[in-house]
XYZ file of N, CA, C and O in Angstrom:
880
model
N -82.921 11.915 6.723
C -83.931 10.765 7.027
C -84.547 10.043 5.570
O -84.238 9.253 5.021
N -84.995 11.532 5.503
C -85.805 10.847 3.599
C -85.147 10.882 2.676
O -85.902 10.128 2.281
N -84.026 11.340 2.956
C -82.945 11.532 1.837
C -82.403 9.517 2.084
O -81.851 9.137 1.058
N -81.748 9.839 3.442
C -81.384 7.930 3.414
C -82.763 6.801 2.613
O -82.015 6.148 2.281
N -83.662 7.538 3.343
C -84.771 6.136 2.653
C -84.794 6.194 1.164
O -85.016 5.259 0.856
N -84.995 7.016 0.696
C -84.372 7.126 -0.379
C -83.673 6.841 -1.482
O -83.826 5.669 -1.936
N -82.143 6.885 -0.423
C -81.507 5.941 -1.261
C -81.366 4.471 -0.872
O -80.984 3.540 -1.876
N -82.264 4.723 -0.206
C -82.444 2.709 0.208
C -83.211 2.376 -0.841
O -83.323 0.798 -1.118
N -85.080 3.086 -0.675
C -85.250 2.500 -2.003
C -85.038 2.090 -2.608
O -85.565 1.324 -3.995
N -83.766 2.993 -3.417
C -83.451 3.244 -4.940
C -82.969 2.331 -5.242
O -82.751 1.331 -6.222
N -81.534 1.335 -3.924
C -80.638 0.358 -4.044
C -81.442 -1.065 -3.731
O -81.222 -1.455 -4.675
N -82.367 -0.759 -3.200
C -83.526 -1.740 -3.501
C -83.902 -2.442 -4.848
O -84.004 -3.349 -5.156
N -84.562 -1.731 -5.029
C -85.116 -1.164 -6.989
C -84.005 -1.794 -7.507
O -84.289 -3.490 -8.483
N -83.024 -1.741 -7.360
C -82.066 -1.564 -8.768
C -81.151 -3.370 -8.352
O -81.263 -4.001 -9.248
N -81.602 -3.977 -6.543
C -81.438 -5.317 -6.531
C -81.983 -6.202 -6.936
O -82.039 -7.439 -7.144
N -83.124 -5.839 -7.241
C -84.466 -6.827 -7.208
C -84.598 -6.132 -8.811
O -84.948 -7.685 -9.483
N -84.033 -5.502 -9.605
C -83.895 -5.678 -10.900
C -82.696 -6.699 -11.688
O -82.449 -7.116 -12.777
N -81.488 -6.702 -10.943
C -80.470 -7.189 -10.730
C -81.558 -8.923 -10.980
O -80.566 -9.382 -11.742
N -82.119 -9.542 -10.108
C -82.053 -10.433 -9.415
C -82.239 -10.915 -10.531
O -82.763 -11.845 -11.035
N -84.167 -9.941 -11.027
C -84.420 -10.436 -12.016
C -84.015 -10.395 -13.329
O -84.071 -12.117 -14.087
N -83.245 -10.209 -14.387
C -82.327 -9.799 -15.137
C -80.972 -11.521 -15.004
O -81.259 -11.525 -16.033
N -81.102 -11.535 -13.672
C -80.001 -12.946 -14.124
C -80.714 -14.208 -13.779
O -80.882 -14.732 -14.599
N -82.179 -13.989 -12.880
C -83.775 -14.921 -13.452
C -83.412 -15.777 -15.626
O -83.486 -16.508 -16.054
N -83.606 -14.410 -16.289
C -83.641 -13.772 -17.525
C -83.235 -14.508 -17.963
O -82.857 -15.673 -18.887
N -81.757 -14.533 -18.134
C -80.598 -14.529 -18.552
C -80.837 -16.981 -18.317
O -80.123 -17.701 -19.290
N -81.035 -17.361 -17.108
C -81.445 -18.660 -16.870
C -82.121 -19.409 -17.453
O -81.741 -20.175 -17.896
N -83.496 -18.395 -17.379
C -84.312 -19.197 -18.202
C -83.858 -19.181 -19.745
O -84.710 -20.214 -20.598
N -83.309 -18.491 -20.135
C -82.942 -18.453 -21.861
C -82.000 -19.306 -21.711
O -82.275 -19.528 -23.269
N -81.183 -19.233 -21.022
C -79.548 -20.235 -21.275
C -80.664 -21.530 -21.485
O -80.092 -22.462 -22.401
N -81.228 -21.993 -20.539
C -82.306 -22.952 -20.208
C -82.967 -24.260 -21.539
O -83.318 -24.462 -22.245
N -83.662 -22.292 -21.639
C -84.216 -22.626 -23.282
C -83.863 -22.587 -24.562
O -84.107 -23.846 -25.181
N -82.589 -22.796 -24.777
C -81.847 -22.890 -25.976
C -81.269 -23.551 -25.821
O -81.096 -25.056 -26.746
N -80.972 -24.813 -24.207
C -80.928 -25.942 -24.336
C -81.808 -27.069 -24.735
O -81.508 -28.041 -25.195
N -83.347 -26.502 -24.207
C -84.055 -27.840 -24.439
C -84.797 -27.610 -25.421
O -85.411 -28.840 -25.925
N -85.543 -26.931 -26.289
C -85.877 -26.845 -26.675
C -86.013 -26.204 -28.100
O -84.791 -25.907 -28.574
N -86.915 -27.105 -29.571
C -86.963 -26.879 -31.183
C -87.964 -25.771 -31.613
O -88.728 -25.912 -31.344
N -86.775 -25.031 -31.748
C -87.927 -23.265 -32.333
C -88.052 -23.853 -33.651
O -89.466 -23.408 -34.159
N -87.681 -24.201 -34.840
C -88.296 -24.779 -35.533
C -87.959 -26.408 -35.938
O -87.492 -26.561 -37.025
N -89.739 -26.367 -35.463
C -89.766 -28.204 -36.003
C -89.714 -28.339 -36.607
O -89.566 -29.395 -37.375
N -90.836 -27.627 -38.639
C -90.780 -28.179 -39.244
C -89.476 -28.157 -39.929
O -89.156 -28.918 -40.644
N -88.918 -26.914 -39.816
C -87.067 -26.740 -40.672
C -86.545 -28.168 -39.865
O -85.070 -28.646 -40.938
N -86.584 -28.616 -39.156
C -85.733 -30.012 -38.398
C -86.002 -30.686 -38.767
O -85.630 -31.402 -39.242
N -87.535 -31.282 -38.702
C -88.362 -32.170 -39.975
C -87.089 -32.526 -41.483
O -86.640 -33.380 -41.805
N -87.339 -31.590 -42.101
C -87.007 -31.805 -42.821
C -85.566 -31.514 -43.291
O -84.963 -31.921 -44.041
N -84.897 -31.259 -42.766
C -83.425 -31.050 -42.639
C -83.011 -32.683 -42.372
O -82.065 -33.327 -43.352
N -83.618 -33.813 -41.375
C -83.790 -35.017 -41.934
C -84.303 -35.821 -42.625
O -83.726 -36.757 -43.298
N -85.387 -35.507 -43.080
C -86.399 -35.888 -43.866
C -85.979 -36.744 -45.601
O -85.438 -37.873 -45.636
N -85.688 -35.285 -45.965
C -84.751 -36.090 -47.387
C -83.578 -36.642 -47.905
O -83.378 -37.696 -48.199
N -82.557 -36.742 -45.887
C -81.707 -37.364 -46.586
C -81.612 -38.702 -46.144
O -80.874 -39.471 -46.637
N -82.348 -38.846 -44.961
C -81.867 -40.171 -44.827
C -83.687 -41.086 -45.672
O -83.516 -42.323 -45.256
N -84.363 -40.144 -46.037
C -85.893 -41.337 -47.050
C -84.682 -42.027 -48.291
O -85.058 -42.731 -48.698
N -83.211 -40.392 -48.667
C -82.767 -41.078 -49.749
C -81.481 -42.381 -49.292
O -82.007 -43.280 -50.117
N -81.291 -42.079 -48.393
C -80.504 -43.074 -47.674
C -81.910 -44.721 -47.714
O -81.009 -46.231 -48.132
N -82.502 -44.483 -47.075
C -83.816 -45.529 -47.175
C -84.429 -46.021 -48.149
O -84.287 -48.139 -48.709
N -84.125 -45.711 -48.879
C -85.316 -45.963 -50.606
C -83.730 -46.661 -50.849
O -84.112 -47.150 -51.798
N -82.365 -45.922 -51.257
C -81.973 -46.425 -51.562
C -81.577 -48.071 -51.185
O -81.078 -49.152 -52.069
N -81.660 -48.247 -49.608
C -80.955 -49.432 -49.475
C -82.138 -50.250 -48.977
O -82.096 -51.947 -50.162
N -84.050 -50.152 -49.040
C -84.332 -51.217 -49.698
C -85.262 -50.866 -51.088
O -86.495 -51.257 -51.520
N -84.848 -50.426 -51.829
C -85.429 -49.901 -53.098
C -85.243 -51.810 -53.964
O -86.673 -51.846 -54.575
N -84.806 -52.426 -53.688
C -84.814 -53.166 -54.895
C -86.330 -54.779 -54.172
O -86.819 -55.447 -54.111
N -86.577 -54.135 -52.620
C -88.079 -54.624 -51.779
C -89.108 -54.359 -52.735
O -90.265 -54.399 -52.362
N -89.295 -52.968 -52.757
C -90.085 -52.371 -52.952
C -90.760 -52.300 -54.895
O -91.486 -52.040 -55.311
N -89.041 -52.099 -55.951
C -89.285 -52.578 -56.738
C -87.796 -52.597 -57.887
O -87.104 -53.042 -57.518
N -88.515 -53.590 -59.225
C -87.924 -53.953 -59.880
C -87.354 -53.168 -60.955
O -86.430 -53.633 -61.236
N -87.827 -52.025 -60.916
C -87.305 -50.976 -61.981
C -86.289 -49.982 -61.147
O -86.113 -49.053 -60.450
N -85.391 -50.706 -62.109
C -84.041 -49.346 -61.735
C -84.324 -48.104 -61.717
O -83.428 -47.503 -60.730
N -85.171 -47.943 -63.026
C -84.478 -46.193 -63.067
C -85.765 -45.702 -62.646
O -85.800 -45.133 -61.684
N -86.690 -46.249 -61.571
C -87.700 -45.442 -60.530
C -86.878 -45.899 -60.103
O -87.206 -44.236 -58.987
N -86.380 -46.935 -59.087
C -84.989 -46.598 -57.740
C -84.798 -45.369 -57.548
O -84.358 -45.074 -56.676
N -83.759 -45.030 -59.232
C -82.349 -43.940 -59.680
C -83.240 -43.157 -59.130
O -82.924 -42.095 -58.816
N -84.298 -42.217 -60.118
C -85.245 -41.124 -60.389
C -84.853 -40.737 -58.323
O -85.235 -39.523 -58.579
N -86.285 -41.413 -58.273
C -86.665 -41.540 -56.752
C -85.402 -41.105 -56.135
O -85.544 -40.112 -55.329
N -84.294 -41.427 -55.731
C -83.620 -41.620 -54.488
C -82.658 -40.082 -55.364
O -82.688 -39.132 -54.289
N -82.283 -40.046 -56.598
C -81.971 -38.174 -57.422
C -82.762 -37.093 -56.331
O -82.040 -36.456 -55.954
N -83.959 -37.142 -56.792
C -84.574 -36.235 -56.185
C -84.936 -36.269 -55.156
O -84.982 -35.085 -54.318
N -85.068 -37.721 -54.104
C -84.513 -36.922 -52.295
C -83.775 -36.196 -51.981
O -83.288 -35.568 -51.531
N -82.362 -37.092 -53.270
C -81.026 -36.295 -52.198
C -81.064 -34.436 -53.456
O -80.600 -33.797 -52.255
N -82.135 -34.489 -54.407
C -82.392 -32.769 -54.906
C -82.779 -31.594 -54.026
O -82.155 -31.154 -53.936
N -84.214 -32.481 -53.368
C -84.959 -31.785 -52.709
C -83.742 -31.537 -51.059
O -84.330 -30.450 -50.465
N -83.126 -32.252 -51.158
C -81.722 -32.233 -49.491
C -81.148 -31.274 -49.967
O -81.100 -30.598 -48.714
N -80.469 -30.873 -50.852
C -79.633 -30.705 -51.169
C -80.077 -29.411 -50.867
O -79.613 -28.105 -50.473
N -81.354 -28.558 -51.956
C -81.171 -27.325 -52.142
C -82.562 -27.072 -50.374
O -82.089 -25.655 -49.772
N -82.736 -27.671 -50.300
C -83.722 -27.397 -48.244
C -82.533 -26.618 -47.494
O -82.654 -26.294 -46.713
N -81.845 -28.258 -47.065
C -80.194 -27.370 -46.361
C -79.788 -26.238 -46.834
O -79.624 -25.479 -46.192
N -79.501 -26.243 -47.896
C -78.890 -25.089 -48.525
C -79.978 -23.584 -48.451
O -78.365 -23.106 -47.749
N -81.181 -23.487 -48.318
C -81.712 -22.170 -48.586
C -82.696 -21.911 -47.479
O -82.532 -21.035 -46.732
N -82.898 -23.171 -47.063
C -83.886 -23.348 -45.735
C -83.116 -23.466 -44.014
O -82.961 -22.741 -43.424
N -83.053 -24.449 -44.433
C -83.006 -25.519 -43.080
C -80.748 -24.480 -42.122
O -81.781 -23.994 -40.781
N -80.159 -24.606 -43.035
C -79.383 -23.604 -42.625
C -79.541 -22.327 -41.526
O -79.108 -22.383 -40.790
N -80.539 -22.105 -42.690
C -80.931 -20.772 -42.216
C -81.292 -19.766 -40.554
O -81.180 -19.339 -39.604
N -82.073 -21.073 -40.418
C -82.658 -20.926 -40.067
C -82.421 -22.175 -38.262
O -83.087 -21.861 -37.060
N -82.114 -23.075 -38.949
C -80.963 -23.423 -37.290
C -79.625 -23.481 -37.039
O -79.923 -23.415 -35.510
N -79.219 -22.296 -37.979
C -77.715 -22.109 -36.988
C -77.525 -20.792 -37.786
O -76.299 -20.151 -36.812
N -78.255 -20.068 -38.732
C -78.368 -18.602 -39.128
C -77.214 -18.922 -40.376
O -75.371 -17.901 -39.408
N -77.006 -19.895 -40.841
C -76.060 -19.842 -41.600
C -75.935 -19.933 -43.043
O -77.375 -20.306 -43.181
N -75.225 -19.473 -44.114
C -76.097 -19.332 -45.332
C -74.497 -19.265 -46.293
O -73.348 -18.434 -45.938
N -74.739 -19.754 -47.804
C -73.006 -19.610 -48.526
C -74.265 -20.139 -50.037
O -75.393 -20.354 -50.304
N -73.053 -19.397 -50.821
C -74.105 -19.536 -52.176
C -73.228 -18.481 -53.178
O -72.175 -18.223 -52.625
N -72.904 -18.998 -53.903
C -72.642 -18.687 -55.255
C -73.264 -17.071 -55.983
O -74.460 -17.715 -56.340
N -72.312 -16.491 -56.657
C -72.811 -15.410 -57.551
C -71.911 -15.197 -58.707
O -70.605 -15.268 -58.446
N -72.127 -14.991 -60.007
C -71.242 -14.519 -61.239
C -71.558 -12.599 -60.889
O -72.241 -11.750 -60.942
N -70.414 -12.125 -60.793
C -69.904 -10.687 -61.366
C -70.490 -9.974 -62.770
O -70.100 -10.738 -63.048
N -69.901 -8.666 -62.759
C -69.966 -8.508 -64.311
C -68.931 -9.079 -65.313
O -69.269 -8.797 -66.482
N -67.556 -9.241 -64.889
C -66.798 -9.292 -65.471
C -67.133 -11.484 -65.804
O -66.050 -11.967 -66.152
N -68.305 -11.626 -65.305
C -68.265 -13.032 -65.272
C -67.064 -14.452 -64.168
O -66.957 -15.273 -64.403
N -66.767 -13.683 -63.412
C -66.098 -14.579 -62.467
C -67.204 -14.977 -61.053
O -68.014 -14.123 -61.061
N -66.829 -16.086 -60.673
C -67.986 -16.532 -59.816
C -67.255 -16.787 -58.676
O -66.431 -16.621 -58.160
N -68.218 -15.990 -57.452
C -67.672 -15.735 -56.225
C -68.336 -16.466 -55.386
O -69.694 -16.345 -55.496
N -67.870 -17.126 -54.355
C -68.684 -17.768 -53.468
C -68.724 -16.990 -52.096
O -68.145 -16.591 -51.309
N -69.907 -17.012 -51.662
C -70.835 -16.410 -50.618
C -70.985 -16.666 -49.201
O -71.146 -17.595 -49.583
N -69.994 -16.394 -48.152
C -70.711 -17.411 -46.953
C -70.811 -16.181 -45.497
O -70.208 -14.975 -45.714
N -72.048 -16.795 -44.991
C -72.364 -15.806 -44.697
C -72.947 -16.329 -43.327
O -73.261 -17.448 -42.899
N -72.999 -15.059 -41.792
C -73.121 -16.044 -40.594
C -74.030 -14.629 -39.899
O -72.964 -13.801 -39.825
N -74.618 -15.247 -39.087
C -75.341 -13.870 -38.328
C -74.733 -13.615 -37.559
O -74.049 -14.613 -36.403
N -74.091 -12.332 -36.466
C -73.792 -11.680 -36.226
C -74.662 -12.106 -34.544
O -76.170 -11.937 -35.014
N -73.710 -12.389 -33.622
C -75.145 -12.582 -32.193
C -75.341 -10.699 -32.193
O -74.827 -9.907 -32.349
N -76.424 -10.671 -31.420
C -77.079 -9.604 -31.835
C -78.672 -9.418 -30.176
O -78.992 -10.825 -30.105
N -78.614 -8.887 -29.397
C -79.992 -8.662 -28.453
C -80.699 -9.032 -28.819
O -82.034 -9.218 -28.371
N -81.289 -8.358 -30.265
C -82.206 -8.009 -30.654
C -83.090 -9.295 -31.620
O -83.849 -9.105 -31.926
N -82.291 -10.263 -31.136
C -82.617 -11.281 -32.191
C -82.680 -13.246 -31.718
O -81.393 -13.097 -30.273
N -83.712 -13.568 -30.509
C -83.724 -14.519 -29.809
C -83.117 -15.898 -30.843
O -82.554 -16.491 -32.229
N -81.696 -16.173 -29.923
C -80.778 -17.382 -30.503
C -81.725 -18.915 -30.329
O -82.299 -18.832 -30.082
N -80.708 -19.627 -31.453
C -81.643 -20.152 -31.823
C -81.137 -21.629 -31.013
O -80.238 -21.448 -29.905
N -81.350 -23.043 -30.668
C -81.260 -23.826 -29.290
C -80.113 -24.815 -29.989
O -80.236 -25.646 -30.913
N -79.588 -24.763 -28.929
C -79.097 -26.331 -28.825
C -78.882 -26.825 -29.530
O -78.252 -27.767 -30.541
N -79.860 -27.816 -29.391
C -80.195 -28.991 -29.894
C -80.677 -29.047 -31.140
O -80.331 -29.464 -32.485
N -81.176 -27.869 -31.924
C -81.566 -27.598 -33.360
C -79.980 -27.419 -33.940
O -79.214 -28.303 -34.961
N -78.722 -27.584 -32.878
C -77.922 -26.456 -33.620
C -77.006 -27.608 -33.947
O -76.012 -28.605 -34.720
N -77.259 -28.858 -32.757
C -77.074 -30.476 -32.566
C -77.580 -31.648 -34.127
O -76.637 -32.238 -34.708
N -78.397 -31.315 -34.128
C -78.727 -31.851 -34.718
C -78.883 -31.627 -36.235
O -77.912 -32.345 -37.212
N -78.727 -30.658 -36.492
C -77.925 -29.496 -37.876
C -76.631 -30.432 -38.259
O -77.284 -30.911 -39.599
N -75.433 -29.564 -37.394
C -73.842 -30.414 -37.706
C -74.129 -31.873 -37.894
O -73.830 -32.596 -38.392
N -74.732 -32.717 -36.609
C -74.972 -33.917 -36.630
C -75.317 -34.942 -37.969
O -74.536 -36.022 -38.773
N -77.071 -33.954 -38.893
C -76.935 -34.909 -40.136
C -76.519 -34.439 -41.177
O -76.247 -34.865 -42.642
N -75.503 -32.879 -41.044
C -75.090 -32.738 -42.359
C -73.465 -33.715 -42.306
O -73.126 -33.437 -43.247
N -73.453 -34.275 -40.765
C -71.974 -35.126 -41.037
C -72.075 -35.988 -41.086
O -71.854 -37.385 -42.023
N -73.242 -37.324 -41.147
C -73.564 -38.556 -41.305
C -74.000 -38.997 -42.131
O -72.744 -40.019 -42.476
N -75.024 -38.693 -42.580
C -75.121 -38.789 -44.106
C -73.963 -38.975 -44.789
O -74.010 -39.866 -45.134
N -73.490 -37.317 -44.940
C -72.101 -38.434 -45.912
C -71.103 -39.276 -45.879
O -70.707 -40.168 -46.660
N -70.932 -40.645 -44.277
C -70.215 -41.228 -44.499
C -70.911 -42.213 -45.029
O -70.578 -42.631 -45.199
N -71.972 -42.092 -45.039
C -73.076 -43.109 -44.598
C -72.618 -43.467 -46.777
O -72.773 -44.464 -46.782
N -72.815 -42.707 -47.228
C -72.572 -42.353 -48.686
C -71.917 -42.865 -48.992
O -71.189 -43.876 -49.744
N -70.596 -42.600 -48.195
C -68.834 -43.231 -48.804
C -69.382 -44.656 -48.143
O -68.489 -44.934 -49.182
N -69.945 -45.069 -46.963
C -70.050 -46.424 -46.985
C -70.279 -47.291 -48.476
O -69.776 -48.231 -48.388
N -71.581 -46.181 -49.183
C -72.368 -47.020 -49.999
C -71.654 -47.114 -51.575
O -71.248 -48.009 -52.215
N -70.552 -46.412 -51.200
C -69.019 -46.847 -52.232
C -68.185 -47.635 -52.249
O -68.387 -48.008 -53.370
N -68.429 -47.929 -51.173
C -67.235 -49.003 -50.827
C -68.049 -49.974 -51.479
O -67.480 -51.129 -51.864
N -68.931 -50.306 -50.448
C -70.451 -51.847 -50.861
C -70.126 -51.736 -52.138
O -70.417 -52.871 -52.628
N -70.506 -50.778 -53.098
C -70.806 -50.753 -54.384
C -70.032 -51.792 -55.123
O -69.766 -52.378 -56.784
N -68.807 -51.280 -55.172
C -67.178 -50.930 -55.470
C -66.181 -52.828 -55.332
O -66.277 -53.521 -56.666
N -67.326 -52.930 -53.987
C -66.594 -54.644 -53.672
C -67.794 -55.349 -54.627
O -67.073 -56.732 -54.565
N -68.995 -55.076 -54.373
C -69.871 -55.767 -54.965
C -70.787 -55.831 -56.389
O -71.435 -56.715 -56.840
N -69.342 -55.179 -56.706
C -69.385 -54.725 -58.140
C -71.152 -54.807 -58.665
O -71.590 -55.091 -60.001
N -71.840 -53.606 -58.399
C -73.407 -52.966 -58.200
C -72.993 -51.939 -59.521
O -73.094 -50.652 -58.561
N -72.094 -52.332 -60.006
C -71.350 -50.616 -60.384
C -72.319 -49.624 -61.528
O -72.148 -48.353 -61.110
N -73.326 -50.243 -61.383
C -74.337 -49.777 -62.359
C -75.025 -48.646 -60.855
O -75.746 -47.571 -61.121
N -74.915 -48.605 -59.241
C -75.843 -47.346 -59.480
C -74.236 -46.521 -58.191
O -74.331 -45.571 -57.675
N -73.905 -46.689 -58.831
C -72.185 -45.671 -59.035
C -72.839 -44.627 -59.125
O -72.383 -43.838 -58.195
N -73.066 -43.956 -59.828
C -73.321 -42.534 -60.336
C -73.782 -42.166 -58.665
O -73.990 -40.875 -59.091
N -75.173 -42.875 -59.300
C -76.525 -42.251 -58.292
C -75.695 -42.153 -56.982
O -75.328 -41.221 -55.604
N -74.568 -43.414 -55.947
C -74.068 -43.017 -55.446
C -72.903 -41.746 -54.806
O -72.516 -41.009 -54.202
N -72.534 -41.093 -56.306
C -71.319 -40.369 -56.432
C -72.638 -38.879 -56.460
O -71.783 -37.831 -55.635
N -73.228 -38.693 -56.989
C -74.062 -38.167 -56.830
C -74.384 -37.693 -55.179
O -75.281 -36.900 -54.798
N -74.895 -38.312 -54.525
C -74.910 -38.467 -52.904
C -74.008 -37.859 -52.305
O -74.382 -36.871 -51.412
N -72.725 -38.123 -52.973
C -71.433 -37.973 -51.923
C -71.803 -36.397 -52.069
O -71.175 -35.699 -51.128
N -71.301 -36.430 -53.258
C -71.182 -34.842 -53.943
C -72.143 -33.368 -53.607
O -71.904 -32.553 -53.091
N -73.596 -34.325 -53.403
C -74.843 -33.155 -53.184
C -74.456 -32.832 -51.485
O -74.452 -32.319 -50.954
N -73.762 -34.114 -50.770
C -73.862 -33.674 -49.085
C -72.589 -32.979 -48.943
O -72.437 -32.260 -48.073
N -72.038 -33.392 -49.781
C -70.859 -33.222 -49.633
C -70.507 -32.070 -49.560
O -69.841 -30.864 -49.078
N -71.213 -30.572 -50.490
C -70.579 -29.329 -51.104
C -71.337 -29.376 -49.564
O -71.157 -27.780 -49.706
N -72.913 -29.315 -49.420
C -73.405 -28.612 -48.310
C -72.471 -29.052 -46.926
O -72.073 -27.636 -46.053
N -71.806 -29.499 -46.863
C -71.450 -29.604 -45.685
C -69.934 -29.044 -45.625
O -69.388 -28.021 -44.592
N -69.409 -28.747 -46.339
C -68.433 -27.744 -46.953
C -68.562 -26.278 -46.950
O -67.471 -25.720 -46.073
N -69.596 -25.772 -47.718
C -70.393 -24.937 -47.296
C -70.107 -24.324 -46.368
O -70.423 -23.072 -45.811
N -71.052 -25.706 -45.176
C -71.702 -24.763 -43.862
C -70.629 -25.163 -42.958
O -70.606 -23.904 -41.509
N -69.220 -25.653 -42.901
C -68.363 -25.399 -42.704
C -67.256 -24.511 -43.149
O -66.946 -23.936 -42.208
N -67.124 -24.010 -43.551
C -66.945 -22.812 -44.863
C -67.508 -21.035 -43.538
O -66.176 -20.252 -43.245
N -68.520 -21.841 -43.615
C -68.899 -19.953 -43.407
C -68.726 -20.524 -41.994
O -69.369 -19.206 -41.530
N -69.129 -21.377 -41.140
C -68.904 -21.698 -39.214
C -67.160 -20.813 -39.059
O -67.382 -20.239 -37.581
N -66.615 -21.629 -40.037
C -65.401 -20.753 -39.465
C -64.293 -19.770 -40.016
O -63.579 -19.012 -40.904
N -65.928 -18.880 -40.984
C -65.407 -17.319 -41.841
C -64.589 -17.765 -42.982
O -64.114 -16.729 -42.931
N -65.292 -18.397 -43.472
C -64.467 -18.486 -44.880
C -63.577 -19.219 -45.024
O -62.829 -18.683 -46.060
N -62.767 -19.537 -44.626
C -61.363 -19.803 -44.245
C -61.412 -21.133 -45.483
O -62.081 -21.770 -45.288
N -60.948 -20.547 -47.011
C -60.548 -21.368 -47.624
C -60.097 -22.283 -47.999
O -59.928 -23.827 -49.304
N -58.427 -22.734 -47.148
C -57.697 -24.086 -46.777
C -57.828 -24.663 -46.317
O -58.901 -24.496 -44.895
N -58.351 -26.124 -47.338
C -59.130 -26.973 -46.039
C -58.849 -27.311 -44.737
O -59.525 -28.453 -44.756
N -57.401 -28.177 -44.911
C -56.342 -27.929 -43.739
C -56.886 -27.951 -42.356
O -57.360 -28.081 -41.627
N -56.424 -26.006 -42.311
C -56.812 -24.895 -41.590
C -58.031 -25.421 -41.020
O -58.639 -25.303 -39.741
N -59.300 -25.189 -42.248
C -60.514 -25.663 -42.319
C -61.283 -26.830 -41.362
O -61.664 -26.503 -40.191
N -60.671 -27.962 -41.705
C -61.022 -29.202 -40.704
C -59.855 -29.288 -39.467
O -61.094 -29.418 -38.263
N -58.536 -28.320 -39.802
C -58.492 -28.926 -38.040
C -59.252 -27.937 -36.661
O -59.850 -28.429 -36.024
N -59.256 -26.576 -38.081
C -60.629 -25.159 -36.585
C -61.373 -25.935 -36.547
O -62.053 -26.071 -35.419
N -61.951 -27.029 -37.403
C -63.915 -26.888 -37.640
C -63.716 -28.277 -36.076
O -64.656 -28.294 -35.095
N -62.837 -29.710 -36.497
C -63.324 -30.200 -35.890
C -62.161 -30.459 -33.784
O -62.818 -30.242 -32.796
N -61.701 -28.836 -33.619
C -61.402 -28.813 -32.364
C -61.653 -27.681 -31.733
O -62.130 -27.457 -30.729
N -62.740 -26.791 -32.148
C -64.082 -26.012 -32.071
C -65.351 -26.795 -31.058
O -65.222 -26.790 -29.913
N -65.356 -28.282 -32.131
C -66.739 -27.583 -32.477
C -68.032 -28.470 -32.159
O -68.415 -28.045 -31.059
N -68.785 -28.838 -32.282
C -70.446 -29.213 -33.100
C -70.742 -29.966 -31.450
O -71.914 -29.696 -31.242
N -69.908 -30.731 -30.724
C -69.843 -31.369 -29.909
C -69.720 -30.493 -28.513
O -70.536 -31.154 -27.221
N -69.469 -29.522 -28.833
C -68.618 -28.804 -27.656
C -70.113 -27.927 -27.973
O -71.626 -27.885 -27.905
N -70.299 -27.500 -25.966
C -71.804 -26.579 -25.939
C -71.174 -25.482 -26.550
O -70.647 -24.518 -26.804
N -72.327 -24.989 -27.140
C -72.511 -23.571 -28.166
C -73.117 -22.395 -27.109
O -73.471 -22.371 -26.069
N -72.604 -20.770 -27.297
C -72.323 -20.157 -27.102
C -73.554 -19.481 -27.442
O -73.698 -19.673 -28.699
N -73.917 -18.365 -26.684
C -75.375 -17.337 -26.690
C -74.875 -16.949 -28.756
O -75.701 -17.367 -29.380
N -73.453 -16.787 -29.109
C -73.642 -15.773 -30.405
C -73.561 -17.218 -31.255
O -73.302 -16.243 -32.793
N -72.981 -18.260 -30.785
C -73.043 -19.377 -32.584
C -74.437 -19.129 -33.289
O -74.197 -19.568 -34.179
N -75.333 -19.561 -32.195
C -76.462 -19.884 -33.070
C -77.901 -19.257 -32.738
O -78.717 -18.899 -31.541
N -77.966 -18.314 -33.671
C -78.516 -16.962 -33.995
C -80.019 -17.185 -34.551
O -79.741 -17.276 -36.220
N -80.767 -16.571 -34.961
C -82.155 -16.219 -35.195
C -81.377 -15.467 -37.014
O -81.220 -14.115 -36.979
N -81.657 -16.509 -38.030
C -81.160 -15.859 -39.250
C -82.193 -14.851 -39.600
O -82.924 -14.858 -39.488
N -81.084 -14.124 -40.805
C -81.963 -12.853 -41.747
C -81.313 -12.842 -42.812
O -80.324 -13.043 -42.722
N -82.041 -11.514 -43.243
C -80.697 -11.014 -44.181
C -79.627 -9.750 -43.283
O -78.894 -9.389 -44.047
N -80.416 -9.380 -42.304
C -79.499 -8.274 -41.347
C -78.561 -8.687 -41.142
O -78.697 -10.273 -40.394
N -76.914 -8.175 -40.511
C -76.310 -8.295 -39.682
C -75.361 -9.306 -40.272
O -75.287 -10.167 -39.317
N -75.549 -9.894 -41.284
C -74.734 -10.338 -41.470
C -73.462 -10.575 -41.107
O -73.424 -9.714 -42.386
N -72.788 -11.533 -41.271
C -71.115 -11.292 -41.577
C -70.485 -12.406 -43.195
O -70.951 -13.434 -43.400
N -70.063 -10.981 -44.242
C -69.786 -11.611 -45.614
C -68.647 -11.884 -45.847
O -67.968 -11.062 -45.266
N -68.212 -13.172 -46.386
C -67.126 -13.305 -47.345
C -67.061 -13.775 -48.456
O -67.722 -15.120 -48.442
N -66.561 -13.101 -48.497
C -66.140 -13.446 -50.628
C -65.299 -13.892 -50.813
O -63.643 -14.120 -50.116
N -65.077 -15.593 -51.636
C -63.659 -16.028 -52.346
C -64.481 -15.872 -54.174
O -65.149 -16.319 -54.195
């Protein structure tokens, strides 16, 4: 009887542990969907690019100095490029891209993505959506500015608009390549990215806390 009682107690303990683990997974899923774990990075991911757009649209209201407006918008675009490339992509979605020159003087593009790991807390779905929406929508706005500049014959702004498109499109293209595993064929990347992607619910392995360890690296 004591042996049977011991087995029964062991089974009850195992069942209790399983239930607690299930509740933990549900709590983690709810946390990942509801919370923003990096509010400062999320703020600056949008701040510089939105500020550049607002300044470009409203600069005539605030100042008559073309040079002052030009330099201010260009600085905001540069700050945005640096922060998104080096900080917010790593924190919000666990992705990073960069370029290095080897000993032979050849340029290599490197795309890194954090592997899923139980030792790291996943980034949240809300952060990932904000990251990709900001990354996609703002370059489209600058493309609209390009056409409006051409149609209105305000050609003095053309160089600034092209700079905005180039800087933000470079980050978008780099992060799409990171997400798609470094695939360099643009048509394949675009098709795969749109078929997967950012408006679908993310799995636990898609958005991991970034770092230098455990990165999948693809070189081109």
